[in-house]
Each structure stands twice: as structure tokens, then as C-alpha cells.
Amino acid sequence: MVALVGGIGLQTPHPKTEEPVTVVELTNMLMFMPETVRIRAGTTVEWRNTSLLVHTITADPDLATLAESVQLPEGAKSFNSGNLDAKATFRHTFDVPGTYVYFCIPHEGAMMRGTVIVEPIVQ
Amino acid sequence: MKSSNINRVARRSYSAGYLLAFLLLLLTAVPHVHAKQMDQEQTMAKLQKMTPARGYIDAHKNLEKPLGLLGGPVEVTITQTSGGVFVSLPDQRRLDPNVFGTPEMPRAFSGTPGVNGVPLMARGVEHSAYTVMKPLSPFGDKYTVMAEGKLSLKAVDATATDAAKTEDAVNMMASWKDQDGNTYEVRCCQMLAAHGMEFPTFGGVVTNHILHGFTRIGTALMPSEYAYFAFWGMGEVKKNGVVLDKPRLVHGMLTEYVRKEGYKLAFDDEVTPTRQHFHLMVAPFMPVMEEGRFTKKPVKTGFNLPNGMELPFWHVMFENLEIDSKRSE
Ligand SMILES: [Cu+2]
């Protein structure tokens, strides 16, 4: 299954039981923690806004104003969480292998960026 | 000497030109050696006289009928409804060679220290280059984040130049909360700075103009930055609904993004032109109009730093903004 990517929605507090989930926190220090995560294709990443600030998780070149802010593997669709208030969460499942660079729209100038490296499922 | 209402307005608005003044403790930092103190006072007076916009302001400050903006007045609305804010903490500002030059060829040293330039004796030097401004100021890399930042601002930029009277207007309410649930609030402007003193204020509101840094319009400690909107005026500082300090000099501006990784304050060549944020400043200085000088006057913010000292200024950034503007008829 290629390019079955899409946001699974906001405010999803609990992961589905069997689905592997990797957690990334959004901080007051304007960092995604951890900054880089390495996952297998099909894994869902959950971002948790543990800060007091509004952040976004954005991997859409059309929403970036700096070329370095976004990188998508060929065949992967862009995604954007929209504004995430304090305590909100956002999930996205990564099916297309490759390196994703994403950023936070309000803090793009402060280089708030993260990386997801998606490795193919070895049969 | 007239003492008409207009004159009083002009005199008070004059004071607001000294915005972005801050904690420069040059005089108190030296031991009480009388001769040395006299020297420093004379140096200070000379620096203040040398401020680059003095002649320009003299030509405009008594102007009763200033001209309007080319194309007509601009109405501006800026709002933040949710999300935290960045609150600057006292720090030493790294000195940008683009703005301050080198020890061999210094720039931007005149004016009231920190309001406009930075005197040479306040600058650290290492390997023939400037390092930091030695006294602490509101313009540095240190910050904390506070919750529930709200900003509601409506303004009109009508008057073009500095003048005795202005058609400009600002109505701003800004608030945020600390971790104990206390609400801090700044309101402005009961009065606008119709003209500046050490740098122009364009009738109190300016739109689409570069400020700070090399421009010497406002403190040189902030990087040179394009301001889509800015104002200078007199407002009030509240905590939990109670006025703690009034009147105070308030400056706000919507600019291109001047923070970099880790929220460090940018140098001129590190600004991000494609993102914006709003800065709010309540300066820890008050003018003494009769003597044409400033006194340090910490703002009663009601917010205590971890060392127990009250934060003596507010310098707060809002970054989740809705912005609207139009030319009015
Ligand atoms: Cu962010």
C-alpha cells in the first residue's frame, strides 16, 4: 500500500491497541522532542503539546516559507495539524518510507523542525 | 508660556518618545568618586545631545497641522485569542557588528544609553570585537513562557510625521497568565507620542517602516527589522485587574521575525523576513521633562523573578496572530 498517509485526527488521547505509536513532545523551548525519530513503515507518530504555546506539525511545502523547513519522500502526501493548543495531540501514520522533515508554522523562524525517518518493512 | 490643554498633551506625549529605554546603570555602577561621577554625567549629557534625530525632531515637534499619510489612513487590527507568550528576562545583549561597528570604528553610541545607542564604556571587548552590552537589559536571549496570551489591538495610522498633535489612535489590551494563575495586563494608549525626542514616532503610530538596529529609531539593541505596524504611547500595567503602574511608556510593534534557534535574539543578517510576531514593551524608564533627561524607574509588574527581584519591565512576544488592515476613506 503506497501513499496511504493522512492525519488521523486531533485530540486522540489513546492509541488503538495493537498499533505501534511513537510519541514526540512539543516544548516551550521550541523543539520537537525527540528531534529525530526512526520508525518502521506503518507506524503512527503521536505529537503531544506539553508546552503552553500554540504549535503546528506541518509537512507541507506550500505552507513553508523556507525551503529547508519541509522534506517529503517521493509519493508521500503532505500533512498539517493546524494549530495545536496546549495539551492537544495530533497523530499521523507513515506508510511511505524515506526521510520527512516537518516544522512548526508560528516558529518557523526559530527553526522549530523535526525529522521522521521511515524504514521499509522487511518481509 | 502657554499652558493650554494642547500644550499639556504635547508635553506629555513628548515624553513617550523615550520609549525602549531600559536598565543601564552606568552612573550607579561606579564607586562614589566625585570627579569621576562628574565626568560621567558630562559624558551622558554629551551623548544625549548627539542623538542623531534631534534636529529632525526639533523641526517637527511644534507642528500643529501635520500632513497625512500618502494614500490615506491605514486601519490595523491585530488579535491573538489563544496560546502562550514569550516573556523576556533580563540578559546581556550580544552586540551586532552590523549595528555597533568595531572598537576601532564604533557606531550607534549616542543618545540616552539604551534608549537609542550604547555608549562605549558599556560594551565588552574581546579580540578587537564587541561582545555584549555589560548591563542587563530587556533585549537578550533569556525568556520564559506564560500561558493564555491574549491580544486585542485596533489602531489607525493617519498622521505621517512627528508633530504637536496627531490623528493617530491605538486601543490595545494585552494579557497573559503565570503558572500560579495571576493575570498580567497592559493597556494602551490614553495618549500617543505625537512626536519623539531621540527618535521619531511618526505621530505615535507608524506603518510599513524599518525600525531599530541601524535605523536608530528605537533602541539599537533590537535588530534592524521591518515593522508593518508600531506605536508609542502612555498606558497602564495591571495585575489581577488592579492597576500597579500608570502612566507608563508602552511600545508595540508587528515586525518580521527576529528570533532564531532557541529563541535567541537575531543579528541583522539572521532575521526571517517571511514570518511575523508582535512585540510589547513597557520600558523601565521615565522622562523628567523639565530637565530633559531620564530617570531609571522600574515598572511595577508584580511578577517576581526566581531571585526574588521584581521583573522591572515587560517585553512580551505574541506569535499566534490574526492580522487585518485596510486603507480607510
Ligand atoms: Cu511551535
Coordinates of C-alpha atoms and ligand atoms in Angstrom, one line a residue:
Chain A
M1 CA 0.0 0.0 0.0
V2 CA 1.6 3.1 -1.2
A3 CA 0.8 6.7 -0.1
L4 CA -1.9 5.8 2.4
V5 CA -1.0 8.7 4.5
G6 CA -3.2 11.2 6.2
G7 CA -3.8 12.7 9.6
I8 CA -5.8 10.5 11.9
G9 CA -7.2 13.5 13.6
L10 CA -6.8 15.8 16.5
Q11 CA -7.3 15.2 20.2
T12 CA -6.9 11.4 20.1
P13 CA -5.8 10.7 23.7
H14 CA -5.4 6.9 23.4
P15 CA -3.7 4.9 20.7
K16 CA -5.5 2.0 19.2
T17 CA -4.5 -1.1 21.0
E18 CA -2.2 -3.0 18.5
E19 CA -0.9 0.0 16.5
P20 CA 2.7 0.9 17.3
V21 CA 2.9 4.5 18.3
T22 CA 5.9 6.7 18.7
V23 CA 5.5 9.9 20.8
V24 CA 7.0 13.3 20.1
E25 CA 6.6 16.2 22.5
L26 CA 6.2 19.9 21.5
T27 CA 8.0 22.1 24.0
N28 CA 8.3 25.6 25.4
M29 CA 11.9 25.5 24.1
L30 CA 10.7 25.5 20.5
M31 CA 11.8 21.9 19.9
F32 CA 10.3 18.7 18.9
M33 CA 11.5 16.1 21.4
P34 CA 13.0 13.8 20.3
E35 CA 14.0 15.9 17.3
T36 CA 14.5 12.8 15.1
V37 CA 12.6 9.6 15.3
R38 CA 13.3 6.4 13.4
I39 CA 10.2 4.2 12.8
R40 CA 9.0 1.3 10.6
A41 CA 6.6 2.0 7.8
G42 CA 3.0 1.8 9.1
T43 CA 3.9 3.3 12.5
T44 CA 1.8 6.1 13.9
V45 CA 3.5 9.1 15.5
E46 CA 1.6 11.0 18.1
W47 CA 2.7 14.6 18.9
R48 CA 1.7 15.9 22.3
N49 CA 1.8 19.6 23.0
T50 CA 3.2 19.6 26.5
S51 CA 4.0 23.3 26.2
L52 CA 2.0 26.5 26.9
L53 CA 2.4 27.6 23.3
V54 CA 0.4 27.0 20.2
H55 CA 2.4 24.9 17.7
T56 CA 1.8 23.1 14.5
I57 CA 3.1 19.9 12.9
T58 CA 3.5 20.8 9.3
A59 CA 5.0 18.9 6.4
D60 CA 3.6 20.8 3.5
P61 CA 5.9 22.7 1.2
D62 CA 3.1 25.1 0.3
L63 CA 2.9 26.3 3.9
A64 CA 6.6 26.7 4.4
T65 CA 8.4 30.0 3.7
L66 CA 11.9 28.4 4.0
A67 CA 12.9 25.6 1.6
E68 CA 14.7 23.8 4.5
S69 CA 11.5 23.5 6.6
V70 CA 10.0 20.6 4.7
Q71 CA 11.2 17.4 3.1
L72 CA 9.0 14.6 1.9
P73 CA 9.9 11.3 0.3
E74 CA 8.6 10.8 -3.2
G75 CA 5.0 9.6 -3.2
A76 CA 4.3 10.8 0.4
K77 CA 1.4 13.2 0.8
S78 CA 1.9 16.5 2.7
F79 CA 0.1 17.0 6.1
N80 CA -0.6 19.7 8.6
S81 CA -2.0 19.5 12.1
G82 CA -3.4 23.1 12.2
N83 CA -3.0 25.0 15.4
L84 CA -2.4 22.7 18.4
D85 CA -3.3 24.3 21.7
A86 CA -1.6 23.3 25.0
K87 CA -2.3 19.7 25.9
A88 CA -3.7 18.9 22.4
T89 CA -2.4 15.9 20.4
F90 CA -2.1 15.1 16.7
R91 CA -1.4 11.7 15.0
H92 CA -0.1 10.8 11.6
T93 CA 0.7 7.3 10.2
F94 CA 3.7 7.0 8.0
D95 CA 3.4 4.4 5.2
V96 CA 5.8 5.7 2.6
P97 CA 9.5 5.0 3.6
G98 CA 12.0 7.8 3.5
T99 CA 13.0 10.9 5.4
Y100 CA 10.4 13.5 6.4
V101 CA 11.3 17.0 7.7
Y102 CA 8.5 18.9 9.2
F103 CA 8.2 22.3 11.0
C104 CA 6.0 24.5 13.2
I105 CA 4.4 27.4 11.3
P106 CA 4.5 30.1 14.0
H107 CA 8.1 29.1 15.0
E108 CA 9.5 28.5 11.6
G109 CA 11.8 31.5 12.0
A110 CA 13.1 30.0 15.2
M111 CA 14.0 26.8 13.3
M112 CA 11.5 24.6 15.1
R113 CA 11.9 21.5 13.0
G114 CA 11.7 17.7 13.4
T115 CA 12.6 14.7 11.4
V116 CA 10.9 11.3 10.9
I117 CA 12.9 8.5 9.3
V118 CA 10.6 5.8 8.0
E119 CA 12.3 2.5 7.2
P120 CA 10.6 0.0 4.9
I121 CA 9.1 -3.2 6.4
V122 CA 11.4 -6.0 5.7
Q123 CA 9.5 -9.1 4.6
Chain B
M1 CA 4.5 80.3 28.3
K2 CA 1.1 78.9 27.3
S3 CA -0.4 76.2 29.4
S4 CA -3.3 75.2 27.1
N5 CA -4.6 71.7 27.0
I6 CA -2.9 71.1 23.7
N7 CA 0.4 72.1 25.2
R8 CA 0.0 69.7 28.1
V9 CA -0.9 67.0 25.6
A10 CA 2.2 67.8 23.6
R11 CA 4.4 67.9 26.7
R12 CA 3.2 64.5 27.9
S13 CA 3.3 62.9 24.5
Y14 CA 6.8 64.3 24.1
S15 CA 7.8 62.1 27.0
A16 CA 6.7 58.9 25.2
G17 CA 9.3 59.4 22.6
Y18 CA 11.8 58.0 25.1
L19 CA 10.5 54.5 24.7
L20 CA 12.5 51.4 24.8
A21 CA 14.7 52.9 27.4
F22 CA 16.0 50.4 29.9
L23 CA 18.2 49.4 32.7
L24 CA 21.5 51.0 32.1
L25 CA 23.2 51.5 35.4
L26 CA 26.2 53.5 34.2
L27 CA 26.2 56.0 37.0
T28 CA 25.4 53.7 39.8
A29 CA 27.9 51.1 38.6
V30 CA 30.9 53.2 39.6
P31 CA 32.2 53.9 43.1
H32 CA 31.3 57.3 44.6
V33 CA 34.3 59.1 43.4
H34 CA 33.1 62.6 42.9
A35 CA 35.3 63.7 39.9
K36 CA 34.7 60.5 38.1
Q37 CA 30.9 60.9 38.6
M38 CA 31.0 64.4 37.2
D39 CA 32.9 63.2 34.2
Q40 CA 30.3 60.5 33.6
E41 CA 27.4 63.0 34.0
Q42 CA 29.0 65.3 31.4
T43 CA 29.6 62.4 29.1
M44 CA 26.0 61.4 29.4
A45 CA 24.8 64.9 28.7
K46 CA 27.0 65.0 25.6
L47 CA 25.7 61.6 24.4
Q48 CA 22.1 62.8 24.8
K49 CA 22.8 65.9 22.8
M50 CA 24.4 63.9 20.0
T51 CA 21.4 61.7 19.3
P52 CA 21.0 61.6 15.5
A53 CA 17.3 62.6 15.2
R54 CA 17.5 65.7 17.5
G55 CA 17.4 68.2 14.6
Y56 CA 14.7 66.3 12.8
I57 CA 12.5 66.3 15.9
D58 CA 13.1 70.0 16.6
A59 CA 11.7 70.7 13.1
H60 CA 8.5 68.7 13.8
K61 CA 7.7 68.9 17.5
N62 CA 5.7 72.1 17.3
L63 CA 3.8 71.2 14.1
E64 CA 0.1 71.9 14.7
K65 CA -1.2 70.7 11.4
P66 CA 0.9 67.7 10.2
L67 CA 0.2 66.2 6.8
G68 CA -1.5 62.8 6.4
L69 CA -0.1 59.5 5.1
L70 CA 0.3 59.1 1.3
G71 CA -2.8 57.1 0.2
G72 CA -4.8 57.9 3.3
P73 CA -5.1 56.5 6.8
V74 CA -4.4 52.8 7.5
E75 CA -6.6 50.8 9.9
V76 CA -4.9 47.9 11.6
T77 CA -6.4 45.1 13.7
I78 CA -4.2 42.5 15.5
T79 CA -5.6 39.7 17.6
Q80 CA -4.4 36.7 19.5
T81 CA -7.1 34.6 21.1
S82 CA -5.1 31.6 22.4
G83 CA -1.6 30.3 23.0
G84 CA 1.2 31.3 25.3
V85 CA 3.5 34.3 25.1
F86 CA 7.3 34.7 25.3
V87 CA 8.3 36.9 28.2
S88 CA 11.9 38.3 28.0
L89 CA 14.0 38.1 31.1
P90 CA 17.0 40.5 31.9
D91 CA 20.0 39.5 29.9
Q92 CA 23.2 40.8 28.4
R93 CA 22.7 41.6 24.7
R94 CA 25.3 40.3 22.3
L95 CA 26.4 43.3 20.2
D96 CA 25.9 43.0 16.4
P97 CA 28.9 44.4 14.5
N98 CA 26.4 45.4 11.7
V99 CA 24.9 47.9 14.1
F100 CA 27.6 48.7 16.7
G101 CA 30.7 48.6 14.5
T102 CA 34.1 47.6 16.0
P103 CA 36.1 49.1 18.8
E104 CA 38.2 50.7 16.1
M105 CA 35.2 52.1 14.2
P106 CA 32.3 52.3 16.7
R107 CA 28.8 53.1 15.7
A108 CA 25.5 53.7 17.4
F109 CA 26.9 55.1 20.7
S110 CA 25.0 58.4 21.1
G111 CA 21.6 59.1 22.8
T112 CA 20.4 58.1 26.2
P113 CA 22.1 54.8 26.8
G114 CA 19.9 52.0 25.6
V115 CA 17.1 54.3 24.5
N116 CA 18.9 54.9 21.4
G117 CA 22.6 53.9 21.3
V118 CA 25.0 52.0 23.6
P119 CA 28.0 54.1 25.0
L120 CA 31.4 52.6 24.5
M121 CA 32.1 52.2 28.2
A122 CA 29.1 49.8 28.5
R123 CA 30.5 47.5 25.8
G124 CA 32.5 44.4 26.4
V125 CA 35.5 43.9 24.1
E126 CA 37.4 40.7 23.2
H127 CA 39.8 40.1 20.4
S128 CA 39.2 43.6 18.9
A129 CA 35.4 42.9 18.6
Y130 CA 32.5 43.9 20.8
T131 CA 31.0 41.1 22.8
V132 CA 28.0 42.1 24.9
M133 CA 26.4 45.2 26.5
K134 CA 27.5 44.7 30.1
P135 CA 24.4 45.9 32.0
L136 CA 21.3 43.7 31.8
S137 CA 18.5 44.8 29.6
P138 CA 15.2 43.5 28.3
F139 CA 16.9 42.7 25.0
G140 CA 18.6 39.4 25.2
D141 CA 18.2 35.6 24.7
K142 CA 16.6 34.7 28.1
Y143 CA 12.9 34.2 28.2
T144 CA 10.1 32.3 29.9
V145 CA 6.8 31.2 28.5
M146 CA 3.5 32.3 30.1
A147 CA 0.0 30.9 29.3
E148 CA -3.1 32.3 27.8
G149 CA -1.7 35.2 25.8
K150 CA -4.4 37.5 24.6
L151 CA -4.0 40.5 22.4
S152 CA -6.7 42.8 21.0
L153 CA -5.4 45.8 19.2
K154 CA -7.2 48.3 16.9
A155 CA -5.2 51.3 15.5
V156 CA -5.2 54.0 12.9
D157 CA -2.2 55.4 11.3
A158 CA -3.3 58.8 9.8
T159 CA -0.7 61.4 10.7
A160 CA 2.5 61.0 8.7
T161 CA 5.2 62.8 10.6
D162 CA 6.1 63.8 14.1
A163 CA 4.0 66.7 15.3
A164 CA 2.5 68.5 18.2
K165 CA -0.9 66.9 17.5
T166 CA -1.8 63.6 16.0
E167 CA -4.8 61.9 14.3
D168 CA -3.3 58.5 15.0
A169 CA -5.1 56.2 17.5
V170 CA -4.4 53.0 19.4
N171 CA -6.6 50.9 21.6
M172 CA -4.8 47.8 22.9
M173 CA -5.4 45.3 25.6
A174 CA -2.8 42.6 26.1
S175 CA -2.8 39.9 28.9
W176 CA -1.2 36.6 29.9
K177 CA -1.0 34.4 33.0
D178 CA 1.8 33.0 35.2
Q179 CA 1.8 29.4 36.5
D180 CA 0.1 30.5 39.7
G181 CA -2.9 31.8 37.7
N182 CA -2.1 35.5 38.1
T183 CA -3.2 37.6 35.2
Y184 CA -0.9 40.4 33.9
E185 CA -2.3 43.1 31.7
V186 CA -1.1 46.1 29.7
R187 CA -3.5 48.7 28.3
C188 CA -2.6 51.5 25.9
C189 CA -2.9 54.3 24.9
Q190 CA -4.6 57.0 26.8
M191 CA -2.1 59.2 25.0
L192 CA 0.1 58.7 22.0
A193 CA 3.6 60.1 21.5
A194 CA 2.7 62.7 18.8
H195 CA 6.4 63.3 18.4
G196 CA 9.5 61.6 19.7
M197 CA 12.5 63.0 21.5
E198 CA 15.6 61.0 20.5
F199 CA 14.0 59.3 17.6
P200 CA 10.8 60.0 15.5
T201 CA 7.4 58.4 16.4
F202 CA 5.5 59.5 13.3
G203 CA 2.5 60.8 15.2
G204 CA 2.5 57.9 17.6
V205 CA 1.7 55.2 15.0
V206 CA 3.8 54.1 12.0
T207 CA 3.1 51.5 9.4
N208 CA 5.4 49.9 6.9
H209 CA 8.7 51.3 8.1
I210 CA 12.0 49.8 9.2
L211 CA 12.9 50.3 12.9
H212 CA 15.6 49.6 15.5
G213 CA 19.2 48.5 14.7
F214 CA 21.0 50.7 12.3
T215 CA 17.9 53.0 11.8
R216 CA 18.3 54.4 15.4
I217 CA 14.5 54.6 15.6
G218 CA 14.1 52.9 18.9
T219 CA 16.8 51.0 20.7
A220 CA 19.8 49.8 18.6
L221 CA 19.8 46.7 20.8
M222 CA 16.9 45.2 18.8
P223 CA 18.0 44.1 15.3
S224 CA 17.1 46.3 12.3
E225 CA 13.6 45.0 11.4
Y226 CA 10.8 45.8 9.1
A227 CA 7.8 46.9 11.2
Y228 CA 4.4 46.5 9.5
F229 CA 2.9 48.5 12.4
A230 CA 4.3 50.2 15.5
F231 CA 3.1 52.6 18.2
W232 CA 4.5 54.5 21.1
G233 CA 2.2 55.9 23.9
M234 CA 1.3 56.0 27.5
G235 CA -0.6 53.2 29.1
E236 CA -1.1 51.2 32.3
V237 CA 0.1 48.0 33.9
K238 CA -2.3 45.7 35.8
K239 CA -2.1 42.5 37.8
N240 CA -5.3 40.6 38.5
G241 CA -7.4 43.6 37.4
V242 CA -5.6 46.1 39.8
V243 CA -3.6 48.9 38.3
L244 CA 0.0 48.6 39.6
D245 CA 1.7 51.3 37.5
K246 CA 0.4 54.2 35.5
P247 CA 1.2 56.1 33.3
R248 CA 4.0 54.0 31.7
L249 CA 5.7 54.2 28.3
V250 CA 4.3 51.5 26.1
H251 CA 5.7 50.5 22.7
G252 CA 4.2 47.8 20.5
M253 CA 5.2 46.6 17.0
L254 CA 4.3 43.9 14.5
T255 CA 7.6 43.0 12.7
E256 CA 9.3 40.4 10.7
Y257 CA 10.6 37.5 12.8
V258 CA 13.8 38.4 14.8
R259 CA 14.3 35.3 16.9
K260 CA 16.4 32.4 15.8
E261 CA 17.0 28.8 17.0
G262 CA 16.5 28.5 20.8
Y263 CA 14.6 31.9 20.6
K264 CA 17.9 33.8 20.6
L265 CA 17.6 37.4 19.5
A266 CA 18.9 37.7 16.0
F267 CA 21.6 39.9 14.5
D268 CA 20.6 41.8 11.4
D269 CA 21.7 39.1 9.0
E270 CA 19.7 36.4 10.8
V271 CA 16.2 37.9 10.6
T272 CA 13.4 35.8 8.9
P273 CA 11.5 38.2 6.7
T274 CA 8.7 35.8 5.9
R275 CA 7.3 35.3 9.4
Q276 CA 5.9 37.9 11.8
H277 CA 5.4 38.5 15.5
F278 CA 4.1 41.2 17.8
H279 CA 6.4 42.7 20.5
L280 CA 5.0 44.6 23.5
M281 CA 7.4 46.7 25.6
V282 CA 6.8 48.6 28.8
A283 CA 10.1 50.4 29.4
P284 CA 11.8 50.8 32.9
F285 CA 12.4 54.5 32.4
M286 CA 10.5 57.7 32.8
P287 CA 11.3 61.1 31.4
V288 CA 12.0 64.1 33.5
M289 CA 10.5 66.7 31.1
E290 CA 11.8 69.8 32.9
E291 CA 15.4 68.6 32.9
G292 CA 15.3 66.9 29.5
R293 CA 16.6 63.6 30.9
F294 CA 15.5 60.2 32.0
T295 CA 15.4 58.5 35.4
K296 CA 15.5 54.8 35.8
K297 CA 12.1 53.8 37.0
P298 CA 11.4 50.1 37.2
V299 CA 8.0 49.0 36.0
K300 CA 5.8 47.7 38.8
T301 CA 5.0 44.4 37.0
G302 CA 4.0 42.4 40.1
F303 CA 6.0 39.5 38.7
N304 CA 8.9 38.2 40.7
L305 CA 12.0 36.6 39.3
P306 CA 13.4 33.4 40.9
N307 CA 15.9 35.5 42.8
G308 CA 13.0 37.4 44.4
M309 CA 13.5 40.6 42.4
E310 CA 10.5 42.1 40.7
L311 CA 10.8 42.0 36.9
P312 CA 11.4 45.7 36.1
F313 CA 9.9 45.7 32.6
W314 CA 7.6 43.8 30.3
H315 CA 8.9 42.7 27.0
V316 CA 6.4 40.2 25.6
M317 CA 6.1 38.5 22.2
F318 CA 2.8 37.3 20.7
E319 CA 3.2 34.8 17.8
N320 CA -0.3 33.4 17.1
L321 CA -1.8 36.3 15.4
E322 CA -4.7 37.3 13.2
I323 CA -3.9 40.5 11.3
D324 CA -6.2 42.7 9.3
S325 CA -5.6 46.0 7.7
K326 CA -7.1 48.4 5.2
R327 CA -7.0 51.9 3.9
S328 CA -9.9 53.8 5.3
E329 CA -11.8 56.5 3.5
Ligands
CU1 CU 6.0 26.0 17.6

